Coordinates of C-alpha atoms in Angstrom, one line a residue:
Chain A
X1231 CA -17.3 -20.6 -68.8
X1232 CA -18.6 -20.9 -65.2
X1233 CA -21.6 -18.4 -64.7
X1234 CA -21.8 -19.3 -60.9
X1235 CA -18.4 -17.1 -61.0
X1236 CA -18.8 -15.0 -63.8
X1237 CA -16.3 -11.7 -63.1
X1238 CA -17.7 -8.3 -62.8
X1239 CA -16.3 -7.1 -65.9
X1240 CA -18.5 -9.7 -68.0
X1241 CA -21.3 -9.2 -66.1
X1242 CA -20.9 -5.2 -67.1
X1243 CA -20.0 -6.1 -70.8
X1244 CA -23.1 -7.6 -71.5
X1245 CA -25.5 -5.4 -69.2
X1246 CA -23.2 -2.6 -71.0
X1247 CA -23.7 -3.8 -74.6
X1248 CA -27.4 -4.3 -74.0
X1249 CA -28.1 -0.8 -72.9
X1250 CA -25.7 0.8 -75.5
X1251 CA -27.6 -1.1 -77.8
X1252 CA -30.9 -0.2 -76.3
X1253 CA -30.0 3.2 -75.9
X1254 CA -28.5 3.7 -79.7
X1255 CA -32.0 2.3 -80.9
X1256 CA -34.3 4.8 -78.9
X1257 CA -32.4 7.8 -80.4
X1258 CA -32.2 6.1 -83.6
X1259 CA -29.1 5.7 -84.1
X1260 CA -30.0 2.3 -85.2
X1261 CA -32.3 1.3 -88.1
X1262 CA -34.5 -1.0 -86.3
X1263 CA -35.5 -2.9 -89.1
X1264 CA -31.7 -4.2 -89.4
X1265 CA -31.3 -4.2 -85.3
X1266 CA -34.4 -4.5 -83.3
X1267 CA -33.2 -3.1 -79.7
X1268 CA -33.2 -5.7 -77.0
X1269 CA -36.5 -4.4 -75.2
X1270 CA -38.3 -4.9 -78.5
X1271 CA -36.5 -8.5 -78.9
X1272 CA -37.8 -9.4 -75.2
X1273 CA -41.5 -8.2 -76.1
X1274 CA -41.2 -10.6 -79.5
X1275 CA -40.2 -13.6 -77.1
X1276 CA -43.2 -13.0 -75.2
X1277 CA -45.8 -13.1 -78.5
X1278 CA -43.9 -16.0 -79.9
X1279 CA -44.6 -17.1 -76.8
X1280 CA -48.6 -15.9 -76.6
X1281 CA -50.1 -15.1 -79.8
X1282 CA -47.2 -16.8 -81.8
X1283 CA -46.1 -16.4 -85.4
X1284 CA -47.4 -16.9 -87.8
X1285 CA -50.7 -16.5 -85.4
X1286 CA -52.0 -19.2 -84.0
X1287 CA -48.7 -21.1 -84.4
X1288 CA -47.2 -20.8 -80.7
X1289 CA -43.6 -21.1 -80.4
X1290 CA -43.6 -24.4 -78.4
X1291 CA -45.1 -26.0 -81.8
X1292 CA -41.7 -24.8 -84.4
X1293 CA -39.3 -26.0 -81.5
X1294 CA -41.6 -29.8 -80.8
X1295 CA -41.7 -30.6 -84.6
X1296 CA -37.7 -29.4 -85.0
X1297 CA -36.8 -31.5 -82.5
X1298 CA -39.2 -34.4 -83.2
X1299 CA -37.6 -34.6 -86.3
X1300 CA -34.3 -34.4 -85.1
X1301 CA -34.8 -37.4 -82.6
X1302 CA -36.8 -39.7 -85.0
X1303 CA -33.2 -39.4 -87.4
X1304 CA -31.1 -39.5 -84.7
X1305 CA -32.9 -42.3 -83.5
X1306 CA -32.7 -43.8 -87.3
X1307 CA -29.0 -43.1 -87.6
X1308 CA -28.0 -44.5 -83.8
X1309 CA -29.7 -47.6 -85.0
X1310 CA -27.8 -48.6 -88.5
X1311 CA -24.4 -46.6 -87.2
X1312 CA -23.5 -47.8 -84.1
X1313 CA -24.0 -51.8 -85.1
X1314 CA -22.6 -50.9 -88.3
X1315 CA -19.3 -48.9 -86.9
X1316 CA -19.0 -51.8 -84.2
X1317 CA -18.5 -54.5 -87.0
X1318 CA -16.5 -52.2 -89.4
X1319 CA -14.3 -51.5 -86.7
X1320 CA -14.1 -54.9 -85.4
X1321 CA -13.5 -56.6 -89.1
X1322 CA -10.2 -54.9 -90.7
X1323 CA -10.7 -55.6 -94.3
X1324 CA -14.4 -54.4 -94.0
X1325 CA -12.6 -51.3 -92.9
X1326 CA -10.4 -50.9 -95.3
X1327 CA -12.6 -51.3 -97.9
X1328 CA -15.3 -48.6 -96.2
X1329 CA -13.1 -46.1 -95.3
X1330 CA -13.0 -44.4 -99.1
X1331 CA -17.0 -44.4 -99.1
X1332 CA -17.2 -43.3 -95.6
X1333 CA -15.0 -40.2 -95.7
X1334 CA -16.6 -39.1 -99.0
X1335 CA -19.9 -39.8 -97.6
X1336 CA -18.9 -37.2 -94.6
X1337 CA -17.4 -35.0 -96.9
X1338 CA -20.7 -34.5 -98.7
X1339 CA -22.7 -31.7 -96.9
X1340 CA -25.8 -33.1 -95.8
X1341 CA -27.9 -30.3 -96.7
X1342 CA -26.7 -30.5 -100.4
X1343 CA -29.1 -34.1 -100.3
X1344 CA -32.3 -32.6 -99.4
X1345 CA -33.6 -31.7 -103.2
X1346 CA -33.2 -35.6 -103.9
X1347 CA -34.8 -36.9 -101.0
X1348 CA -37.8 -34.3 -101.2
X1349 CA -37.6 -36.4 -104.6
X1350 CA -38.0 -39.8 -103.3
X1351 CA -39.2 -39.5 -100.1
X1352 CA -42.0 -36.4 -100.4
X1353 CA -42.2 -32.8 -99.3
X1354 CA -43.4 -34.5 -95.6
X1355 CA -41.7 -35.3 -92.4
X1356 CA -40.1 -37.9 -94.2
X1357 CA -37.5 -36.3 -96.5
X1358 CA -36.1 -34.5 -93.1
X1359 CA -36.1 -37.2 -90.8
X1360 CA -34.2 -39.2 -93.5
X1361 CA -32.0 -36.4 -94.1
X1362 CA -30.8 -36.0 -90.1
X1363 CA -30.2 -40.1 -90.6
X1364 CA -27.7 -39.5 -93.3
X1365 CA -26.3 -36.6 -91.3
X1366 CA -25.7 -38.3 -88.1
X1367 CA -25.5 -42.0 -90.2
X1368 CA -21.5 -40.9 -91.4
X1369 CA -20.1 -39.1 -88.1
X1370 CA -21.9 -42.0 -85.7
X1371 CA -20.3 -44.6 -87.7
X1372 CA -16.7 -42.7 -87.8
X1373 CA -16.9 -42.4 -84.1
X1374 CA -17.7 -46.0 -83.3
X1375 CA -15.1 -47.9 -85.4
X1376 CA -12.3 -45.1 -84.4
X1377 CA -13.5 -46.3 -81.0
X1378 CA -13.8 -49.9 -81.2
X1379 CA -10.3 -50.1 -83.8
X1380 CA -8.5 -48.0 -80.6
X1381 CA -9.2 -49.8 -77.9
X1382 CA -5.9 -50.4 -75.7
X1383 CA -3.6 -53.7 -77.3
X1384 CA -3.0 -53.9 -73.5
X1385 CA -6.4 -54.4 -72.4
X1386 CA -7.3 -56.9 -75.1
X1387 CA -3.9 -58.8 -74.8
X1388 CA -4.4 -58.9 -70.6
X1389 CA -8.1 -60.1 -71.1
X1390 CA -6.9 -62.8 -73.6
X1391 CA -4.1 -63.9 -71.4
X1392 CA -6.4 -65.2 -69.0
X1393 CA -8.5 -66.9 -72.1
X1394 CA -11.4 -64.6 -71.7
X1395 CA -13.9 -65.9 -74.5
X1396 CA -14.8 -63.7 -77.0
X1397 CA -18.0 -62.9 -76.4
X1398 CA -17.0 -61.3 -73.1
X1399 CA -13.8 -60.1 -74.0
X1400 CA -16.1 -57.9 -76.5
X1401 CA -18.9 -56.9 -73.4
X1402 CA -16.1 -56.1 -70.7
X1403 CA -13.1 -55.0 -73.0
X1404 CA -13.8 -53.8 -76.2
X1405 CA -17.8 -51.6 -75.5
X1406 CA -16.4 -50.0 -72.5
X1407 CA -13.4 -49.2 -73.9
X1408 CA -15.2 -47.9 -76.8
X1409 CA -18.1 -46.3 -75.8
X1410 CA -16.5 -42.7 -74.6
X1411 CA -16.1 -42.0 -78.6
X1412 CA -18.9 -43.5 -79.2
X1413 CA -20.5 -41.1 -76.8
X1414 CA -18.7 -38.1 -78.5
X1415 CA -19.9 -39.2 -81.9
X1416 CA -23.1 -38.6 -80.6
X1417 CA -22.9 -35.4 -79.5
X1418 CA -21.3 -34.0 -82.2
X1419 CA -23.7 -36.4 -84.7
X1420 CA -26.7 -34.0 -82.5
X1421 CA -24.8 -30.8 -82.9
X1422 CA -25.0 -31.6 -87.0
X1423 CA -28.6 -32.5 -86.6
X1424 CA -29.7 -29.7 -85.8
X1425 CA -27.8 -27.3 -87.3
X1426 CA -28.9 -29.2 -90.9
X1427 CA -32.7 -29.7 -89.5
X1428 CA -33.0 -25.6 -89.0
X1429 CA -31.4 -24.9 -93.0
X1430 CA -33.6 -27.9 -94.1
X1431 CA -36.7 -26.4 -92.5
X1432 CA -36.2 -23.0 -94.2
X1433 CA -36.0 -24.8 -97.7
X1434 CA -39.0 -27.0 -97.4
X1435 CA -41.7 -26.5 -94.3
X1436 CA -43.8 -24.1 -93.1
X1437 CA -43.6 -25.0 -89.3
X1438 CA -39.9 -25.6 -87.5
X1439 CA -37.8 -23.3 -86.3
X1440 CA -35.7 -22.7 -89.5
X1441 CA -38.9 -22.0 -91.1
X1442 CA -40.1 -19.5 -88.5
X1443 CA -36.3 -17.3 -88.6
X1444 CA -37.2 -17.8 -92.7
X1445 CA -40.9 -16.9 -92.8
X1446 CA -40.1 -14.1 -90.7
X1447 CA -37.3 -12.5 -93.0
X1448 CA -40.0 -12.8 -96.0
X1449 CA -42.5 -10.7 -94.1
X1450 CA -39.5 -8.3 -92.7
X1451 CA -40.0 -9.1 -89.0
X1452 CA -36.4 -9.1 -88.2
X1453 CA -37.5 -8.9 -84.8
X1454 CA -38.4 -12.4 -84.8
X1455 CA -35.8 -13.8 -86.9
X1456 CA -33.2 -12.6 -84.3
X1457 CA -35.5 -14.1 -81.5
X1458 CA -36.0 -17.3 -83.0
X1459 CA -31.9 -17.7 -83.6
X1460 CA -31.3 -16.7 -80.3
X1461 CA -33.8 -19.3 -79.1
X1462 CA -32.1 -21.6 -81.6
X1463 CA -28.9 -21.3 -79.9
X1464 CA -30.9 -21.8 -76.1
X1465 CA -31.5 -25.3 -77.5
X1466 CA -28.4 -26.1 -78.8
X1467 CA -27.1 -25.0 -76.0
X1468 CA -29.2 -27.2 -73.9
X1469 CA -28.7 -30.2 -75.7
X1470 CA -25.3 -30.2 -75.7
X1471 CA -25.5 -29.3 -71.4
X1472 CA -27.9 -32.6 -71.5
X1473 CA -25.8 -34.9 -73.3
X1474 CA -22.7 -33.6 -71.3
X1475 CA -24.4 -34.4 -67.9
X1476 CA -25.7 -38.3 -69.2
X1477 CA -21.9 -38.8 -70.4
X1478 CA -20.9 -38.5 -66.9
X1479 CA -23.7 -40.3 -65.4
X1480 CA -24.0 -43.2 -67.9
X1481 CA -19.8 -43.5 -68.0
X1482 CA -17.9 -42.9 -64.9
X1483 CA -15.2 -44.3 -66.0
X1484 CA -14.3 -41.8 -69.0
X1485 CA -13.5 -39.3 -66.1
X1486 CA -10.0 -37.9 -67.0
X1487 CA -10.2 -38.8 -70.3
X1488 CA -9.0 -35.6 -72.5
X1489 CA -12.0 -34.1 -74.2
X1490 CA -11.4 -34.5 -77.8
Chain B
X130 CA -4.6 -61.1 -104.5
X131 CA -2.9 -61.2 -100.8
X132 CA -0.3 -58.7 -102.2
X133 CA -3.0 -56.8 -104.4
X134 CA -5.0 -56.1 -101.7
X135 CA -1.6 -54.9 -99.6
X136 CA -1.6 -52.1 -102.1
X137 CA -3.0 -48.7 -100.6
X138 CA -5.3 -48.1 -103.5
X139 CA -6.6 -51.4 -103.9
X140 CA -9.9 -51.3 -101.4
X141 CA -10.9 -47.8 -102.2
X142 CA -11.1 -48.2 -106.1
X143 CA -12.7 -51.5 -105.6
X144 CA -15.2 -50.0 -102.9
X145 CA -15.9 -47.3 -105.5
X146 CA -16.1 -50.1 -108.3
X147 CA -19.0 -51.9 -106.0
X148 CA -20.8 -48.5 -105.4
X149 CA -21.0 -47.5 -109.1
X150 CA -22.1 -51.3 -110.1
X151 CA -24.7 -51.1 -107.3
X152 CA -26.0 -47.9 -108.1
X153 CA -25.7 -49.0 -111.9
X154 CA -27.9 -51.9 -111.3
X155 CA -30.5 -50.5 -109.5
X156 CA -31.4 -48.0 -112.1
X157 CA -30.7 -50.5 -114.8
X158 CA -32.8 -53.0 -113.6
X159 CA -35.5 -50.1 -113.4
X160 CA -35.9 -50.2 -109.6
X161 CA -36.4 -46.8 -108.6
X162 CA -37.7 -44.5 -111.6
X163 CA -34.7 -42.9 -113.7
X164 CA -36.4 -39.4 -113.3
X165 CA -35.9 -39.3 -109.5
X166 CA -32.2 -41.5 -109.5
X167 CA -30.5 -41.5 -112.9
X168 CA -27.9 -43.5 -113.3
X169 CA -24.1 -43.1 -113.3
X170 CA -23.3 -42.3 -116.6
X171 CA -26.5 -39.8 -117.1
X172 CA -24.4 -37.8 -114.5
X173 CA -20.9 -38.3 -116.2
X174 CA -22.9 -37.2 -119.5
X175 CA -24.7 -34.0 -117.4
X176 CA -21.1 -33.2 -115.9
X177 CA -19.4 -33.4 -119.2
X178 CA -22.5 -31.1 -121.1
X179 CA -21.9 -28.4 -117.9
X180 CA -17.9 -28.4 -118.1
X181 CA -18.6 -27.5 -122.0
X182 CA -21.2 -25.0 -122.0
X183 CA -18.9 -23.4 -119.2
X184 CA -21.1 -23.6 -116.6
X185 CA -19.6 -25.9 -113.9
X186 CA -16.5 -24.1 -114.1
X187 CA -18.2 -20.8 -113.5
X188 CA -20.2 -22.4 -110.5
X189 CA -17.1 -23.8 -109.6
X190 CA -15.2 -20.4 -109.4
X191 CA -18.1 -18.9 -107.7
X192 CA -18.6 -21.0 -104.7
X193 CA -14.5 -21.4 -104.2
X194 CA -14.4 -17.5 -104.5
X195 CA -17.0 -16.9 -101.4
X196 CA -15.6 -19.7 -99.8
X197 CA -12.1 -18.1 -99.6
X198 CA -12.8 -14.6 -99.4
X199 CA -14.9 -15.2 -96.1
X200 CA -12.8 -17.5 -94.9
X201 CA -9.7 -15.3 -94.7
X202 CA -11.9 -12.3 -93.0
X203 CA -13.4 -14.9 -90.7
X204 CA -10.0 -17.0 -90.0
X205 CA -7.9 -13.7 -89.5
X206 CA -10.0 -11.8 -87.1
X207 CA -10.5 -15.3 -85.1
X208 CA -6.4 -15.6 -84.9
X209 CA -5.7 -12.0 -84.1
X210 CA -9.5 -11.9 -81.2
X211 CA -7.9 -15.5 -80.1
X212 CA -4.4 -13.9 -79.3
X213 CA -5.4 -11.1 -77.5
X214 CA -7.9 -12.8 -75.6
X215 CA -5.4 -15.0 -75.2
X216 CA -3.0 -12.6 -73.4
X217 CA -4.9 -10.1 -72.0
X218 CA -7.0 -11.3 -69.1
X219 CA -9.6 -8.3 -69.1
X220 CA -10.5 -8.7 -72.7
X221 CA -11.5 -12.0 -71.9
X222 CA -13.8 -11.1 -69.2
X223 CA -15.4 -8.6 -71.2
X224 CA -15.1 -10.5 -74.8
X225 CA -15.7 -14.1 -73.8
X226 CA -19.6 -13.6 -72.7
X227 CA -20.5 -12.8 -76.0
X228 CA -18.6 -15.5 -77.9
X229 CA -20.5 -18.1 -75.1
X230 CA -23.9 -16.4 -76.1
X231 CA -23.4 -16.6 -80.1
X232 CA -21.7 -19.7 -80.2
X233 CA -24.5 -22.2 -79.6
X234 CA -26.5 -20.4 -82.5
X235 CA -25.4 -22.9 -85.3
X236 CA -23.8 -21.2 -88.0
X237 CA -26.8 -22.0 -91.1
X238 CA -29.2 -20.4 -88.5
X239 CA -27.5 -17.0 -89.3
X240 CA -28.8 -17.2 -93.4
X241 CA -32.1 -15.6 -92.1
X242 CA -30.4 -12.6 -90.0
X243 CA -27.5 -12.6 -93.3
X244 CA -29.7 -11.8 -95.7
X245 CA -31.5 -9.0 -93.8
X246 CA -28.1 -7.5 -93.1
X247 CA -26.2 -7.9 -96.2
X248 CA -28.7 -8.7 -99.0
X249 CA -28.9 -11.4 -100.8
X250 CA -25.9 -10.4 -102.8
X251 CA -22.1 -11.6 -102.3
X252 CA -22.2 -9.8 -99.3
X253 CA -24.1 -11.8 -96.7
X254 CA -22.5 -15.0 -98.0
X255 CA -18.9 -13.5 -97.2
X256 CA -20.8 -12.4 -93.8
X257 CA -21.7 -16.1 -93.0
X258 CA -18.2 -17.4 -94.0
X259 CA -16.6 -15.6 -92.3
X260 CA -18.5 -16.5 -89.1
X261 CA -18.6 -19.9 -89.3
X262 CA -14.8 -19.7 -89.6
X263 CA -14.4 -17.3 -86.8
X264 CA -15.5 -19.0 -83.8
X265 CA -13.5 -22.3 -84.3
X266 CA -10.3 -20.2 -84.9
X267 CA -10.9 -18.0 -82.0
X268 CA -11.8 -20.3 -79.1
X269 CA -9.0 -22.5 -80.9
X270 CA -6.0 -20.0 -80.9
X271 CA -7.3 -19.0 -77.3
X272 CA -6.9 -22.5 -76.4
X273 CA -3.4 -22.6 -77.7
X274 CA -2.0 -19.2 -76.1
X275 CA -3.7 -20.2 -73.0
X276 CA -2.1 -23.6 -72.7
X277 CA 1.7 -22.5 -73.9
X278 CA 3.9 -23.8 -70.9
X279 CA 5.1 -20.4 -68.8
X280 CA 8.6 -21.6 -68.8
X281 CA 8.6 -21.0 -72.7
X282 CA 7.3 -17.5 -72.0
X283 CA 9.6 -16.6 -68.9
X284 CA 13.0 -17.7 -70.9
X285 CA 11.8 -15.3 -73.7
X286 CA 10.5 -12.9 -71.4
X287 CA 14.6 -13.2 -69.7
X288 CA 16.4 -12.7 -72.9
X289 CA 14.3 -9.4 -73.3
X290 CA 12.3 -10.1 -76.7
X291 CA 10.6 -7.7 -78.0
X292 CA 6.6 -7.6 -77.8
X293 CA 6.6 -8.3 -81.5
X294 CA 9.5 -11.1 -81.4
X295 CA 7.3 -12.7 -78.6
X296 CA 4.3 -12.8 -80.4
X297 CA 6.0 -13.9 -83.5
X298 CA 8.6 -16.1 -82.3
X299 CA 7.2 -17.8 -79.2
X300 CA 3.7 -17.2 -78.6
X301 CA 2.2 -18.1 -82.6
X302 CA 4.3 -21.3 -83.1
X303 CA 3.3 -22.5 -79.7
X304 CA -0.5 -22.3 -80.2
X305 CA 0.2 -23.6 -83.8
X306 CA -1.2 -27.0 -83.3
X307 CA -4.8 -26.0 -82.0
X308 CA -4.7 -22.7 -84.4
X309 CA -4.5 -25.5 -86.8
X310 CA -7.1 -27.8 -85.5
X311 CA -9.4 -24.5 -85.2
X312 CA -8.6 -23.7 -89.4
X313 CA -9.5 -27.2 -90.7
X314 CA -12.6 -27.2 -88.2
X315 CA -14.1 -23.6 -89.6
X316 CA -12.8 -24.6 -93.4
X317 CA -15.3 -27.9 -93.5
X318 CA -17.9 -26.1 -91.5
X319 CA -17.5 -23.2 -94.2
X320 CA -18.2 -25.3 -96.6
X321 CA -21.1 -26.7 -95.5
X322 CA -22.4 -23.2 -95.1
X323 CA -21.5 -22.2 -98.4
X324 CA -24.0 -24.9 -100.0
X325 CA -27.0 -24.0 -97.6
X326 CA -26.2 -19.9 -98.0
X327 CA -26.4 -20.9 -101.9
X328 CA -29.4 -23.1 -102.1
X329 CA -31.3 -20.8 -100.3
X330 CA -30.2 -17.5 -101.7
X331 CA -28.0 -17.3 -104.9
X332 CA -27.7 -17.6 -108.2
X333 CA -24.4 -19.0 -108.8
X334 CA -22.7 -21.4 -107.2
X335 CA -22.5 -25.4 -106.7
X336 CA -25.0 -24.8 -103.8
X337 CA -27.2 -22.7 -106.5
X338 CA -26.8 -25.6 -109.1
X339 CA -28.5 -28.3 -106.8
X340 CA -31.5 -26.3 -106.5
X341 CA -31.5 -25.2 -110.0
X342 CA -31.6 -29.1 -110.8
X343 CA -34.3 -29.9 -108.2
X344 CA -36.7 -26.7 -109.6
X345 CA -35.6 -28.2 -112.7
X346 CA -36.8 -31.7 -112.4
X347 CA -32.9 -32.6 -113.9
X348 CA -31.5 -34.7 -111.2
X349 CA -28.7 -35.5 -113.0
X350 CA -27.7 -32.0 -112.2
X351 CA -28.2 -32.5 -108.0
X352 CA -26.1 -35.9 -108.2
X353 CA -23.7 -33.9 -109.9
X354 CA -23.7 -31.1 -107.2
X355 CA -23.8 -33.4 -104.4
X356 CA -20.5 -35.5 -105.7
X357 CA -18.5 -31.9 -106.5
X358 CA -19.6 -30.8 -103.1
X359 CA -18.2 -33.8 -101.2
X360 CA -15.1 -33.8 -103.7
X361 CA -14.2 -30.4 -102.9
X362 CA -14.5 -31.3 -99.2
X363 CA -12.8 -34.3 -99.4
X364 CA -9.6 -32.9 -101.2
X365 CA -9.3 -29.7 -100.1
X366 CA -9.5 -31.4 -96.3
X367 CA -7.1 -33.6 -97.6
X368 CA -4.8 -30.8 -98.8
X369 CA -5.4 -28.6 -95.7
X370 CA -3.9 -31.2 -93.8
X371 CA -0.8 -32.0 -96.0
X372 CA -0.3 -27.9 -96.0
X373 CA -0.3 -27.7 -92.4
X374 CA 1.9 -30.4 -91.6
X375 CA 4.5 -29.3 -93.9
X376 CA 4.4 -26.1 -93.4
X377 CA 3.1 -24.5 -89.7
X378 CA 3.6 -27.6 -88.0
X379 CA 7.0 -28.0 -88.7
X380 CA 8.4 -27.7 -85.2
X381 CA 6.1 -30.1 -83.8
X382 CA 7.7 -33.0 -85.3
X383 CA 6.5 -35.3 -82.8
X384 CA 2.9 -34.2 -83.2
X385 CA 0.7 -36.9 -84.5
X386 CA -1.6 -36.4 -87.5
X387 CA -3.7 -34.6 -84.8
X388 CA -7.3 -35.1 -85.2
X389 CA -6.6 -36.7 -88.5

């Protein structure tokens, strides 16, 4: 959805929803324990912003130490994956034999892991960070092999026609041609990230953003539960806009390629 | 061996073989402490002691139950939003805003907001079922109707179909394929849903029995969790896909597996 040419009707859809909404709440229609009306929200972004919850703790401190643990297991998990993937998908009996372990290891819901690493890694930053590198660890590596086991038979039969040797048939045929899934491994390895960092942080911290929509609910602030998702989805939002913009940047040459 | 290997079953039983003898001899040789990884056949004994007493059946029943009760309110409501958003170019304006705002907010971020709503009773896990599935099968089926070739719609339109007939006949089984896509995406993301909605707020439930096992100190019991929780996944995936191909795909014979 474009906003530069966003259509009068949506514009007065969500102005109209807000103000119905607002509206509802200041006669009461609406319990605002359950639904906080949007002028309440707004004043709840501002002392998560100011005073901070729980006090002292300012917003900017739950989103740094989310996504500082979302980059240190993203940055784990880009590490062993992509190498990994690469010589899976390069190596076709090491493929066959990984591709049981590898779908059932995506078919296990990261988030269903967290009680056993708490066990062997602590209640700290390391059980979390470990658990975004299993997380990401399964989709990067399904990306990268489907990438480097697709490239084009034409491309690598054309580069070995004219006896390119291997090592550059590999840097000029086979990373290019694989690197747009790779790419799109990694955003969707970021999308799981977070979404397991923000249940993980409501099991097991006290700071984080899923701890702060978590805490919240315990001390019946719905207000800023609903903030805090909404800001949730800001980020995600933002990360994905992020990682959209460095795809075309960083690989020109995926343009017109169909997205997904 | 050349022809054993051939055989489609050969790599992933052996792959499983070197995964339960690696897993075996780590805790047999005492490398990690039992009480924080025990080993393969503590687990087969804890599953066995569960099936008997009833238990993992009942945990079983429960998760699958929430699962598809939310998933049919969730994966209805996105098919019938996704068809008239699909053919009604007002409703989008007004409709598609919201689903662009709500979207980004990942789906586990919503347990919070849930359980406030709906209680910590069956209720807010329906809620968040049916959510997850909902926005996958709604931008999905939009996707479809959007993309069905006009010159399908005009010959139907010329042989004077009925509104019904149209939407039936022509319109359904032409966005079948990404309805599809949008169905298997919202089933695995239900599922991972599911688990966090039930470690964090249940008391039934394959989610339920991880945490149990961690509160417990009985690991056995998480292991056991985690490898129902990717079985389920894996099969029912696995199924979903074999369904759909036989059965709403039917006239899209030259489809591929899709995203397979």
């Amino acid at each position: 959805m474009d906003v530069r040419r966003l259509p009068i009707a949506s514009l007065a859809s969500v102005i109209g929803v807000l103000a119905l909404w607002e509206a509802a709440a200041g006669m009461g229609l609406l319990n605002p324990f359950f639904f906080p009306a949007p002028s309440r929200l707004a004043a709840t972004l501002v002392e998560l912003l100011t005073v901070g919850y729980p006090e002292g703790t300012w917003i900017g401190t739950h989103v740094a130490s989310s996504l500082g643990r979302v980059l240190a297991g993203f940055a784990i998990a880009v590490a062993a994956g992509i190498p990994l993937g690469i010589v899976i998908g390069y190596v076709p009996a090491l493929d066959a034999m990984t591709q049981g372990i590898i779908a059932f290891g995506r078919s296990i819901a990261a988030i269903s892991v967290l009680p056993l690493f708490i066990a062997w890694f602590g209640i700290g930053e390391l059980s979390k960070v470990a658990l975004i590198g299993l997380a990401s660890f399964w989709v990067l590596v399904t990306y990268t092999i489907a990438g480097v086991k697709f490239v084009d038979p034409l491309l690598l039969r054309a580069a070995q026609s004219i006896d390119t040797p291997h090592a550059a048939i590999f840097r000029s045929v086979i990373l290019p041609a694989a690197l747009p899934r790779i790419f799109t491994g990694l955003k969707v390895a970021l999308a799981v990230s977070f979404m397991v960092i923000v249940a993980a942080e409501m099991i097991a911290t006290v700071v984080g953003l899923g701890a702060l929509i978590q805490e919240a609910r315990t001390t019946f602030r719905t207000d800023i539960t609903i903030s805090g998702m909404l800001i949730i989805g800001l980020i995600g939002y933002a990360m994905s806009r992020l990682l959209d913009w460095l795809e075309a940047v960083l690989l020109p040459w995926r343009a017109g390629i169909e997205e997904r | 061996m050349a022809g054993l290997a051939r055989a489609t079953w050969f790599y992933p039983l052996a792959s499983a073989a070197l995964v339960l003898a690696g897993w075996s001899a780590v805790v047999g040789l005492g490398l990690v402490p039992v009480a924080i990884l025990p080993g393969p056949w503590t687990v087969a004994a804890a599953g066995i002691v569960e099936l008997m007493a009833g238990r993992l059946l009942g945990d079983l029943a429960a998760s699958l139950a929430r699962l598809a009760g939310g998933y049919v309110i969730g994966a209805a409501a996105g098919v019938v939003l996704g068809l008239v958003l699909g053919s009604a170019a007002l409703a989008r304006k007004v409709v598609l805003p919201w689903i662009e705002i709500l979207r980004p907010i990942p789906p586990l971020a919503w347990i919070p907001v849930a359980l406030i709503w709906f209680g910590i009773g069956e209720g807010s896990k329906l809620f968040l079922i049916a959510m997850t599935a909902f926005f996958p099968v709604a931008i999905a089926t939009l996707k479809g109707v959007r993309q069905i070739e006009q010159v399908l719609l005009r010959a139907a339109r010329s042989l004077d179909v009925t509104p019904r007939q149209m939407l039936l006949r022509v319109v359904l089984p032409a966005a079948m394929p990404d309805v599809v896509t949008g169905l298997r995406l919202g089933w695995t993301l239900g599922i991972t849903i599911l688990v966090g909605a039930e470690m964090i707020a249940a008391s039934s439930g394959l989610g339920h029995m991880v945490m149990n096992g961690m509160n417990s100190g009985r690991f056995e019991l998480v292991i056991l969790g985690i490898l129902l929780l990717g079985t389920l996944g894996l099969t029912s995936d696995a199924l979903f896909a074999r369904l759909t191909r036989a059965r709403l795909l039917r006239w899209h014979a030259g489809l591929d597996k899709a995203s397979g």
